[in-house]
Coordinates of C-alpha atoms in Angstrom, one line a residue:
M1 CA -40.6 -39.6 12.6
S2 CA -39.6 -43.0 12.6
T3 CA -40.6 -46.3 10.7
T4 CA -44.2 -47.4 11.6
I5 CA -43.9 -51.0 11.3
S6 CA -47.7 -52.7 10.0
P7 CA -49.2 -55.4 12.4
L8 CA -49.4 -57.6 9.3
A9 CA -45.5 -57.1 8.8
G10 CA -44.0 -60.7 8.1
K11 CA -47.0 -62.2 7.9
P12 CA -49.1 -64.1 5.3
A13 CA -50.8 -61.8 2.9
P14 CA -54.8 -61.2 3.6
A15 CA -56.9 -61.4 0.8
S16 CA -57.9 -58.0 1.9
L17 CA -55.0 -57.2 0.7
L18 CA -55.1 -58.7 -2.7
V19 CA -54.8 -56.4 -5.5
N20 CA -58.4 -56.9 -7.9
V21 CA -56.4 -57.9 -11.0
P22 CA -59.7 -57.1 -13.5
K23 CA -60.2 -54.0 -11.9
L24 CA -56.6 -53.1 -12.0
L25 CA -56.5 -53.8 -16.1
A26 CA -59.6 -52.5 -17.2
A27 CA -58.1 -48.9 -15.1
Y28 CA -55.0 -49.5 -17.6
F29 CA -57.1 -49.0 -20.6
D30 CA -60.3 -46.9 -19.0
L31 CA -58.8 -44.1 -17.3
R32 CA -56.5 -41.4 -19.4
P33 CA -54.4 -39.4 -17.4
D34 CA -54.1 -35.6 -17.5
P35 CA -51.2 -34.0 -18.3
S36 CA -51.7 -31.0 -16.2
V37 CA -51.9 -33.4 -12.9
P38 CA -48.0 -33.2 -11.7
A39 CA -48.6 -37.1 -10.1
Q40 CA -50.6 -38.0 -13.9
R41 CA -47.8 -36.9 -16.1
V42 CA -45.0 -39.3 -17.4
A43 CA -42.0 -38.9 -14.7
F44 CA -38.8 -40.8 -14.7
G45 CA -37.2 -41.6 -11.6
T46 CA -34.2 -43.6 -10.4
S47 CA -35.1 -46.5 -12.9
G48 CA -38.1 -45.3 -15.6
H49 CA -41.4 -44.7 -15.2
R50 CA -43.1 -46.2 -12.7
G51 CA -46.8 -45.8 -11.2
S52 CA -50.6 -47.8 -10.7
S53 CA -53.5 -47.5 -13.5
F54 CA -55.9 -46.9 -10.6
A55 CA -54.0 -43.6 -9.8
R56 CA -53.6 -42.8 -13.3
S57 CA -50.0 -42.8 -12.9
F58 CA -49.5 -45.9 -15.4
N59 CA -52.3 -46.4 -17.7
E60 CA -52.2 -47.1 -21.9
W61 CA -51.6 -43.7 -22.7
H62 CA -48.3 -43.2 -20.6
V63 CA -47.2 -46.3 -22.3
L64 CA -48.3 -45.2 -25.7
A65 CA -46.5 -42.1 -25.0
I66 CA -43.2 -43.3 -23.6
S67 CA -43.0 -45.7 -26.8
Q68 CA -43.4 -43.1 -29.4
A69 CA -41.2 -40.9 -27.5
I70 CA -38.2 -44.0 -27.8
C71 CA -39.2 -43.9 -31.2
D72 CA -38.5 -40.3 -31.6
Y73 CA -35.3 -40.7 -29.5
R74 CA -33.4 -43.8 -31.9
K75 CA -34.3 -41.5 -35.0
Q76 CA -32.9 -38.6 -33.8
W77 CA -29.5 -40.4 -32.3
G78 CA -29.3 -42.9 -35.7
I79 CA -30.0 -46.0 -33.0
D80 CA -31.3 -48.2 -36.1
G81 CA -30.4 -51.6 -34.5
P82 CA -33.0 -54.2 -33.1
L83 CA -34.8 -52.8 -29.7
Y84 CA -34.9 -55.5 -27.3
L85 CA -38.2 -56.0 -25.3
G86 CA -38.7 -58.2 -22.0
I87 CA -41.3 -57.9 -19.5
D88 CA -41.7 -59.1 -16.0
T89 CA -44.8 -60.9 -14.3
H90 CA -46.6 -57.8 -12.4
A91 CA -50.5 -57.8 -14.2
L92 CA -49.9 -54.4 -15.8
S93 CA -47.2 -55.4 -17.8
Q94 CA -48.7 -57.3 -20.2
P95 CA -51.2 -54.9 -21.6
A96 CA -48.0 -52.3 -21.4
F97 CA -46.4 -55.2 -23.8
E98 CA -49.1 -54.5 -26.1
S99 CA -48.9 -51.3 -26.1
A100 CA -45.6 -50.9 -26.4
L101 CA -45.5 -53.1 -29.7
E102 CA -48.1 -51.7 -31.3
V103 CA -46.0 -48.3 -31.2
L104 CA -42.5 -50.4 -31.8
A105 CA -44.2 -52.0 -34.9
G106 CA -46.2 -48.7 -36.2
N107 CA -42.4 -47.1 -36.2
G108 CA -40.9 -50.2 -37.8
C109 CA -38.6 -50.5 -35.2
V110 CA -37.0 -54.1 -35.6
T111 CA -38.4 -55.5 -32.4
K112 CA -36.8 -58.6 -30.4
I113 CA -39.5 -59.9 -28.0
A114 CA -39.2 -63.4 -26.1
K115 CA -39.5 -66.6 -27.4
G116 CA -42.4 -68.8 -26.6
G117 CA -44.1 -65.4 -24.9
E118 CA -41.4 -66.0 -21.5
F119 CA -41.3 -63.3 -19.3
T120 CA -37.4 -61.6 -19.3
P121 CA -35.3 -60.5 -16.6
T122 CA -33.8 -57.1 -16.9
P123 CA -30.3 -58.4 -17.1
A124 CA -31.4 -61.1 -20.0
V125 CA -32.1 -57.7 -21.9
S126 CA -28.5 -55.6 -20.8
R127 CA -27.1 -58.9 -21.8
A128 CA -28.6 -59.0 -24.8
I129 CA -28.3 -55.7 -26.2
L130 CA -24.2 -55.8 -25.3
A131 CA -23.7 -59.3 -27.2
H132 CA -25.4 -57.8 -30.1
N133 CA -23.7 -54.5 -30.2
Q134 CA -19.9 -55.9 -29.3
G135 CA -17.7 -55.3 -32.5
R136 CA -20.3 -52.8 -34.0
K137 CA -20.5 -49.0 -34.6
R138 CA -24.0 -49.2 -36.8
G139 CA -26.6 -51.0 -35.9
L140 CA -26.5 -50.7 -32.7
A141 CA -29.3 -52.5 -30.4
D142 CA -31.6 -51.1 -27.1
G143 CA -34.3 -52.2 -24.9
I144 CA -36.9 -51.4 -22.7
V145 CA -38.2 -53.5 -19.9
V146 CA -41.7 -53.6 -18.5
T147 CA -41.3 -53.6 -15.0
P148 CA -41.4 -51.4 -11.8
S149 CA -39.4 -53.9 -10.4
H150 CA -40.1 -54.7 -6.3
N151 CA -42.4 -52.2 -6.4
P152 CA -46.2 -53.6 -5.7
P153 CA -48.6 -55.9 -7.7
D154 CA -50.7 -52.8 -8.8
N155 CA -47.5 -51.2 -9.8
G156 CA -46.7 -51.0 -13.5
G157 CA -43.3 -49.6 -14.6
F158 CA -41.3 -49.1 -18.3
K159 CA -37.7 -48.4 -18.2
Y160 CA -35.2 -47.7 -21.3
N161 CA -31.9 -49.0 -22.3
T162 CA -29.9 -47.4 -24.1
P163 CA -27.2 -49.5 -26.7
N164 CA -24.4 -49.2 -23.6
G165 CA -27.4 -52.3 -22.1
G166 CA -27.7 -50.0 -19.0
P167 CA -30.4 -47.6 -17.3
A168 CA -30.8 -44.2 -19.5
D169 CA -28.7 -42.2 -17.8
V170 CA -31.1 -38.4 -16.7
Q171 CA -30.0 -36.5 -20.1
V172 CA -31.7 -38.9 -22.1
T173 CA -34.7 -39.9 -19.7
D174 CA -35.4 -36.5 -19.6
W175 CA -35.4 -35.9 -22.8
I176 CA -37.9 -39.0 -23.3
E177 CA -40.1 -37.6 -20.2
A178 CA -40.6 -33.8 -22.0
R179 CA -41.7 -35.8 -25.6
A180 CA -43.7 -37.6 -24.1
N181 CA -45.3 -35.2 -21.8
L182 CA -45.7 -33.2 -25.7
L183 CA -47.4 -36.3 -27.1
L184 CA -50.0 -36.7 -24.0
E185 CA -50.7 -33.1 -23.9
G186 CA -51.4 -33.2 -27.6
G187 CA -54.1 -36.0 -27.2
L188 CA -51.5 -38.8 -28.8
K189 CA -52.3 -37.3 -32.3
D190 CA -48.2 -37.9 -33.2
V191 CA -48.5 -41.4 -32.2
R192 CA -48.0 -44.3 -34.8
R193 CA -49.5 -47.3 -33.7
T194 CA -50.2 -50.7 -35.4
P195 CA -53.6 -53.3 -33.7
Y196 CA -51.6 -55.4 -31.7
A197 CA -52.6 -58.0 -33.7
Q198 CA -51.5 -56.7 -36.6
A199 CA -48.3 -55.7 -35.1
R200 CA -47.2 -59.5 -34.0
R201 CA -47.1 -60.7 -37.1
A202 CA -45.3 -57.5 -38.5
A203 CA -41.7 -58.2 -40.1
S204 CA -40.4 -55.9 -37.5
V205 CA -40.9 -58.5 -34.9
H206 CA -39.0 -61.4 -33.8
A207 CA -38.6 -64.1 -31.4
H208 CA -35.0 -64.2 -29.5
D209 CA -34.4 -66.8 -26.9
F210 CA -33.5 -64.7 -24.3
L211 CA -33.2 -67.7 -21.5
D212 CA -30.8 -69.8 -23.6
V213 CA -28.8 -66.9 -25.0
Y214 CA -28.2 -65.6 -20.9
V215 CA -28.1 -69.2 -19.1
S216 CA -25.8 -70.5 -21.5
D217 CA -23.7 -67.2 -20.9
L218 CA -22.9 -67.6 -17.3
R219 CA -20.3 -70.3 -17.2
N220 CA -18.3 -67.1 -18.4
I221 CA -19.0 -65.4 -14.9
I222 CA -19.6 -68.0 -12.6
D223 CA -17.2 -70.8 -11.2
F224 CA -19.8 -73.7 -11.9
D225 CA -17.1 -76.4 -11.7
A226 CA -16.3 -75.3 -7.7
I227 CA -20.3 -75.0 -6.7
R228 CA -20.5 -78.6 -8.2
G229 CA -17.4 -80.1 -7.1
A230 CA -18.0 -79.0 -3.2
G231 CA -21.4 -80.5 -3.4
I232 CA -23.1 -77.1 -2.5
R233 CA -27.0 -77.8 -1.6
M234 CA -29.0 -74.4 -2.9
A235 CA -32.7 -73.4 -3.0
V236 CA -34.2 -70.8 -5.0
D237 CA -37.7 -68.7 -4.4
P238 CA -37.9 -67.0 -8.1
L239 CA -41.1 -64.9 -5.9
G240 CA -43.2 -65.4 -9.4
G241 CA -40.5 -63.5 -11.3
A242 CA -39.7 -63.3 -14.5
G243 CA -36.8 -65.3 -14.1
V244 CA -39.2 -68.0 -12.5
H245 CA -37.9 -70.6 -15.5
Y246 CA -34.2 -69.8 -16.2
W247 CA -33.2 -71.7 -13.0
A248 CA -34.3 -75.0 -13.7
S249 CA -32.4 -74.4 -16.7
I250 CA -29.2 -73.4 -15.2
A251 CA -29.4 -76.0 -12.5
E252 CA -29.9 -78.8 -15.6
R253 CA -27.2 -77.2 -17.6
Y254 CA -24.6 -76.5 -15.0
E255 CA -25.6 -79.5 -12.8
I256 CA -25.7 -78.1 -9.2
D257 CA -27.9 -79.2 -6.5
L258 CA -30.6 -76.1 -6.8
T259 CA -33.9 -76.7 -6.0
V260 CA -36.3 -74.5 -7.5
V261 CA -38.8 -73.5 -4.5
S262 CA -42.3 -72.9 -6.2
E263 CA -42.3 -72.1 -9.9
D264 CA -46.6 -70.6 -9.3
V265 CA -46.8 -67.2 -11.1
D266 CA -49.9 -65.1 -9.6
P267 CA -50.0 -61.3 -10.4
T268 CA -52.1 -60.6 -7.0
F269 CA -48.6 -62.6 -5.4
R270 CA -50.4 -63.8 -2.8
F271 CA -48.1 -66.1 -1.8
M272 CA -45.9 -63.4 -0.2
S273 CA -45.5 -62.5 3.3
V274 CA -46.1 -59.0 3.9
D275 CA -43.5 -56.2 4.0
W276 CA -42.9 -53.6 6.8
D277 CA -45.6 -51.3 5.7
G278 CA -48.2 -53.4 5.5
R279 CA -47.7 -53.8 1.7
I280 CA -47.1 -57.2 -0.6
R281 CA -43.8 -56.0 -2.1
M282 CA -41.2 -58.2 -3.6
D283 CA -37.7 -57.1 -1.8
P284 CA -35.4 -59.9 -1.6
S285 CA -34.0 -57.8 1.0
S286 CA -36.5 -57.4 3.0
S287 CA -36.9 -59.7 6.4
Y288 CA -40.6 -59.1 6.1
A289 CA -41.0 -59.8 2.7
M290 CA -38.7 -62.7 2.5
Q291 CA -40.1 -65.3 5.2
R292 CA -40.9 -68.1 3.2
L293 CA -37.0 -67.5 2.1
I294 CA -35.9 -67.5 5.4
G295 CA -37.5 -70.8 6.4
L296 CA -35.4 -72.7 4.0
K297 CA -31.9 -71.6 6.2
D298 CA -31.6 -75.1 8.0
R299 CA -32.5 -77.2 5.1
Y300 CA -29.7 -76.3 2.5
D301 CA -25.8 -74.6 2.3
V302 CA -27.4 -71.1 1.2
A303 CA -30.5 -70.0 -0.4
F304 CA -31.4 -67.3 -2.0
A305 CA -34.6 -65.1 -3.8
C306 CA -34.9 -62.2 -6.6
D307 CA -37.4 -59.6 -7.2
T308 CA -40.0 -60.0 -9.9
D309 CA -37.4 -58.6 -12.6
H310 CA -34.5 -60.3 -11.1
D311 CA -32.2 -57.7 -10.7
R312 CA -31.9 -57.6 -7.4
H313 CA -30.7 -60.9 -4.9
G314 CA -31.4 -61.7 -1.1
I315 CA -29.1 -64.0 0.4
V316 CA -29.9 -67.0 3.1
T317 CA -27.6 -68.8 5.2
R318 CA -28.0 -71.1 8.1
G319 CA -26.3 -69.0 10.9
S320 CA -27.0 -65.3 9.4
G321 CA -30.6 -66.2 8.2
L322 CA -31.3 -63.7 5.6
L323 CA -28.3 -61.2 4.8
P324 CA -28.7 -57.1 5.0
P325 CA -27.3 -55.9 1.3
N326 CA -24.8 -54.0 2.7
H327 CA -23.1 -57.2 4.1
Y328 CA -23.4 -59.4 1.4
L329 CA -22.0 -57.0 -1.2
A330 CA -18.8 -56.6 1.1
V331 CA -18.2 -60.1 1.4
A332 CA -18.6 -60.4 -2.5
I333 CA -16.5 -57.1 -3.3
D334 CA -14.0 -58.9 -1.2
Y335 CA -14.0 -62.1 -2.6
L336 CA -14.4 -60.9 -6.2
F337 CA -11.4 -58.8 -6.0
R338 CA -9.3 -61.9 -4.5
R339 CA -10.1 -64.3 -6.5
R340 CA -10.5 -62.6 -9.9
A341 CA -7.2 -63.0 -11.0
R342 CA -7.4 -61.8 -14.5
W343 CA -9.4 -59.0 -13.8
N344 CA -8.2 -55.5 -14.4
P345 CA -5.7 -54.5 -11.6
A346 CA -6.5 -51.0 -11.7
A347 CA -10.4 -51.7 -12.0
A348 CA -12.3 -49.8 -9.2
V349 CA -15.0 -50.4 -6.7
G350 CA -18.7 -48.9 -7.2
K351 CA -21.0 -48.1 -4.7
T352 CA -23.8 -46.0 -3.9
L353 CA -23.4 -43.4 -1.3
V354 CA -25.9 -45.1 1.0
S355 CA -23.7 -48.2 0.9
T356 CA -21.8 -48.9 3.9
A357 CA -18.8 -47.5 4.2
L358 CA -17.0 -51.1 5.2
I359 CA -17.4 -51.8 1.5
D360 CA -14.3 -48.2 1.8
R361 CA -12.6 -50.5 4.4
V362 CA -12.8 -53.6 2.1
A363 CA -11.0 -51.5 -0.5
Q364 CA -8.6 -49.7 1.3
R365 CA -7.4 -53.2 2.5
L366 CA -7.8 -54.4 -1.1
G367 CA -5.4 -51.4 -2.6
R368 CA -8.5 -50.7 -4.8
R369 CA -10.1 -47.0 -6.1
L370 CA -13.3 -46.5 -4.5
Y371 CA -16.0 -45.1 -6.8
E372 CA -18.9 -43.9 -4.4
V373 CA -21.8 -42.1 -6.3
P374 CA -25.4 -41.2 -5.5
V375 CA -28.7 -43.6 -5.4
G376 CA -29.2 -45.1 -8.7
F377 CA -27.7 -48.2 -11.2
K378 CA -27.4 -45.8 -14.0
W379 CA -24.0 -44.2 -12.7
F380 CA -22.0 -47.2 -12.9
V381 CA -22.6 -48.0 -16.3
D382 CA -19.8 -46.4 -18.1
G383 CA -17.8 -47.9 -15.3
L384 CA -18.8 -51.6 -16.4
F385 CA -19.2 -50.7 -19.8
D386 CA -15.1 -49.9 -20.2
G387 CA -14.0 -52.2 -17.5
S388 CA -13.1 -49.2 -15.3
L389 CA -15.6 -50.7 -12.1
G390 CA -14.7 -54.2 -11.9
F391 CA -18.3 -54.3 -8.9
G392 CA -21.1 -51.4 -8.9
G393 CA -23.3 -52.4 -6.3
E394 CA -25.9 -50.6 -4.4
E395 CA -27.8 -50.6 -0.8
S396 CA -30.8 -52.1 -2.2
A397 CA -29.2 -55.3 -3.3
G398 CA -28.8 -54.6 -6.7
A399 CA -25.1 -55.2 -8.2
S400 CA -23.6 -56.5 -11.5
F401 CA -19.7 -57.2 -11.7
A402 CA -17.3 -58.6 -14.6
R403 CA -16.8 -61.8 -16.1
I404 CA -14.1 -63.7 -15.4
D405 CA -11.8 -62.5 -18.1
G406 CA -12.6 -58.8 -17.0
A407 CA -14.4 -58.4 -19.8
V408 CA -18.2 -56.4 -19.1
W409 CA -21.0 -58.9 -17.8
T410 CA -23.9 -56.8 -18.1
T411 CA -24.5 -52.7 -16.7
D412 CA -27.9 -53.3 -15.4
K413 CA -28.3 -54.8 -12.3
D414 CA -28.1 -58.5 -11.8
G415 CA -29.9 -60.5 -9.2
I416 CA -29.4 -64.2 -10.5
V417 CA -25.5 -63.9 -10.6
P418 CA -24.7 -62.6 -7.5
A419 CA -27.1 -65.1 -5.6
L420 CA -25.2 -67.7 -7.9
L421 CA -21.9 -66.1 -6.9
S422 CA -23.6 -66.7 -2.9
A423 CA -22.7 -70.4 -3.7
E424 CA -19.3 -69.9 -5.5
I425 CA -18.3 -67.9 -2.3
T426 CA -19.2 -70.8 0.2
A427 CA -17.7 -73.6 -2.5
R428 CA -14.2 -71.6 -2.7
N429 CA -14.3 -70.1 0.8
G430 CA -15.7 -73.1 2.3
R431 CA -17.5 -70.6 4.6
D432 CA -21.2 -69.4 3.2
P433 CA -21.5 -65.4 2.8
G434 CA -22.9 -64.8 6.5
E435 CA -19.4 -66.5 8.4
S436 CA -17.4 -64.6 5.5
Y437 CA -19.2 -61.6 6.6
R438 CA -17.8 -62.4 10.2
D439 CA -14.2 -62.7 8.9
L440 CA -14.6 -59.3 7.5
V441 CA -15.7 -57.3 10.7
R442 CA -13.3 -59.2 12.8
D443 CA -10.6 -57.6 11.1
L444 CA -12.3 -54.4 10.0
G445 CA -14.6 -53.6 12.5
E446 CA -18.6 -53.9 12.5
P447 CA -21.4 -51.3 11.3
F448 CA -24.7 -51.0 13.0
S449 CA -26.8 -49.6 10.6
D450 CA -30.4 -49.3 10.1
R451 CA -32.6 -47.0 7.3
V452 CA -36.0 -44.8 8.2
E453 CA -38.6 -44.2 5.9
A454 CA -41.3 -41.8 6.4
P455 CA -44.3 -40.8 3.9
A456 CA -43.6 -37.7 1.9
T457 CA -45.4 -35.2 -0.4
A458 CA -43.7 -34.1 -3.7
A459 CA -43.0 -31.0 -2.2
Q460 CA -41.7 -32.0 0.6
K461 CA -39.6 -34.7 -1.2
A462 CA -38.1 -31.3 -3.5
K463 CA -37.4 -29.4 -0.8
L464 CA -35.9 -32.6 1.0
A465 CA -33.6 -32.7 -2.2
K466 CA -32.3 -29.3 -2.4
L467 CA -31.2 -29.6 0.9
S468 CA -27.1 -28.1 1.4
P469 CA -24.4 -28.4 3.1
Q470 CA -24.6 -24.7 4.1
Q471 CA -28.5 -25.4 5.9
L472 CA -26.6 -27.7 8.2
R473 CA -25.5 -25.6 11.1
S474 CA -24.2 -28.7 13.4
T475 CA -20.4 -29.2 13.7
E476 CA -20.9 -32.5 16.0
L477 CA -22.8 -35.5 14.5
A478 CA -23.8 -38.1 17.7
G479 CA -20.7 -36.7 20.0
E480 CA -18.4 -36.7 17.4
K481 CA -16.6 -33.7 14.9
I482 CA -18.6 -33.9 12.0
D483 CA -15.7 -34.8 8.8
R484 CA -17.5 -33.7 5.9
V485 CA -20.7 -32.5 4.3
F486 CA -21.6 -33.3 1.1
D487 CA -24.6 -33.0 -1.9
R488 CA -22.6 -34.3 -4.7
A489 CA -21.1 -37.5 -5.1
P490 CA -17.2 -38.5 -4.3
G491 CA -17.0 -40.5 -7.3
N492 CA -18.1 -38.7 -10.2
D493 CA -19.6 -35.0 -8.7
A494 CA -23.0 -35.9 -9.9
A495 CA -25.5 -34.6 -7.1
I496 CA -27.0 -36.2 -4.9
G497 CA -30.5 -35.3 -4.2
G498 CA -30.2 -34.5 -0.8
I499 CA -27.5 -34.5 1.7
K500 CA -24.5 -37.1 3.4
V501 CA -22.7 -36.6 6.7
T502 CA -19.7 -38.4 7.8
S503 CA -17.7 -38.2 11.2
A504 CA -14.6 -40.5 11.9
N505 CA -17.0 -43.2 13.5
G506 CA -20.6 -42.4 11.3
W507 CA -22.6 -41.2 8.7
F508 CA -26.4 -40.6 7.7
A509 CA -27.5 -39.6 4.5
A510 CA -31.3 -38.1 3.8
R511 CA -32.6 -38.2 0.4
P512 CA -36.5 -38.7 -1.3
S513 CA -37.7 -42.0 -2.9
G514 CA -37.1 -41.9 -6.7
T515 CA -40.1 -44.4 -7.0
E516 CA -42.2 -44.1 -4.0
G517 CA -43.5 -41.2 -1.5
I518 CA -41.7 -41.8 0.8
Y519 CA -38.2 -40.1 2.3
K520 CA -35.1 -42.3 3.6
I521 CA -32.2 -41.4 6.1
Y522 CA -29.9 -43.9 6.1
A523 CA -27.5 -44.1 8.9
E524 CA -24.7 -46.2 10.0
S525 CA -22.3 -46.4 13.6
F526 CA -18.6 -48.4 13.8
K527 CA -19.4 -48.0 17.7
D528 CA -22.1 -49.4 18.7
A529 CA -26.3 -49.3 18.4
A530 CA -26.7 -46.5 20.6
H531 CA -23.9 -44.2 18.7
L532 CA -26.4 -45.2 15.9
R533 CA -29.6 -44.7 17.6
A534 CA -27.9 -41.1 18.7
I535 CA -26.8 -40.6 14.4
L536 CA -30.3 -41.5 13.5
H537 CA -32.2 -39.1 16.1
E538 CA -30.1 -36.0 15.0
A539 CA -30.5 -36.6 11.5
Q540 CA -33.8 -36.7 11.9
G541 CA -34.3 -33.1 13.5
I542 CA -32.4 -32.1 10.7
V543 CA -35.1 -33.7 8.0
D544 CA -37.8 -32.2 10.1
T545 CA -36.3 -28.8 10.1
A546 CA -35.8 -28.7 6.3
L547 CA -39.6 -30.2 5.9
D548 CA -40.9 -27.7 8.0
S549 CA -39.3 -24.8 7.1

């Protein structure tokens, strides 16, 4: 099964695609999930619980239950510092924020919310947690980010970050998920809740200036002197997301030539071009969704965008247009490990197993250890926190890296910092990231890559996630001997929820999406496009056989 591209892909969103916000909000409050229906239960994917109020998968009851479960988890594990609560600009984020605050206040949890009702990027929440906890043994902080990331406008999302600043690992989310579903099954009778107006006035709720704290600290991770000195001309499209007001502050504070394309916030996201499947999706790595940004490529040295919670980046250059995430990750890794002289010489390069093998070659040339993990940024949290990783990046344009002095910056994805790094690279290398990528592939070989996405039921996704090396009968992949078949990541031996097959000049990985009703096949060839097509064809046969068995 191949990816079907919608005829609307890349075109301005027609009115027929725009979500009816009043109906969406009404459904949030009026529709109650049935916990006996699997699709209506609380379910944490690779990054929190996500769903739509129309589908009864993200409603008030979900948020109340998850919030109480988090309070119960905090109590059980003695987490008694402040909880930093951030939200993005999706329509469902504000009511979910209000529901969460009612429960947090009802439980007496000290909660820090954004000053002036400002939206809050995911990395600003991670940064706040880490800053509070530095040097502390007691009174540790944690956080919640209300966001479905780049997902469509009718989606809501809810993510918990532990005291290490990063997304909770699977043991924590399993506990919270189980507790939340018990609360749903009990009709929320054990949920402690305070009316919103009263919660806002509660002594436990305090304002926090996420924007100023985050922006003022950026000087410790980005070389703004180099950007300013080289006169780099930049543009940013915040895509109506949580960092919409951060960019002007960054430009002013660091006196850089940065044009903010738009500060419009519209929960229908009507300003987007339509993504590959005919839906509106704020994915900065999709050329279909990023038509407005790509249109800027000839007017600036570099242009960039971030998704709705600003934890993903998209980079546009004059000669290359929108850089595929894998291209930019390889360039950023090569640049940072060469230029950051104060980094730990033993710090490793972190990548997800579906990221380009060009990163493997870059790491080998740098003499750095490669740390390859399953999909999900949570696998990088510990390494970024303790400094054993200098960089953690995933193929879907999520990354974070160490400060200039080698200390931890964030342990969650940060879209703002990689975006600004593209300007630093241009200033310091005298070549934009697209040109630097061409230098890399000239030396290390050029990868040809593609990703196939197709609809999958929950049962099909479960079957694909359990695919094992023993089920693979082939000894060759597109004419080459298969070197390795694995279902556990080489870096940390964690289950990958699918399978990866490698040969001398190519590989593929197949796995179900953790956040959408689709499966994905990733493939790459270091030979040519024909070899890539052959790998994809054989990979699809393997997946189809698994799903039909």
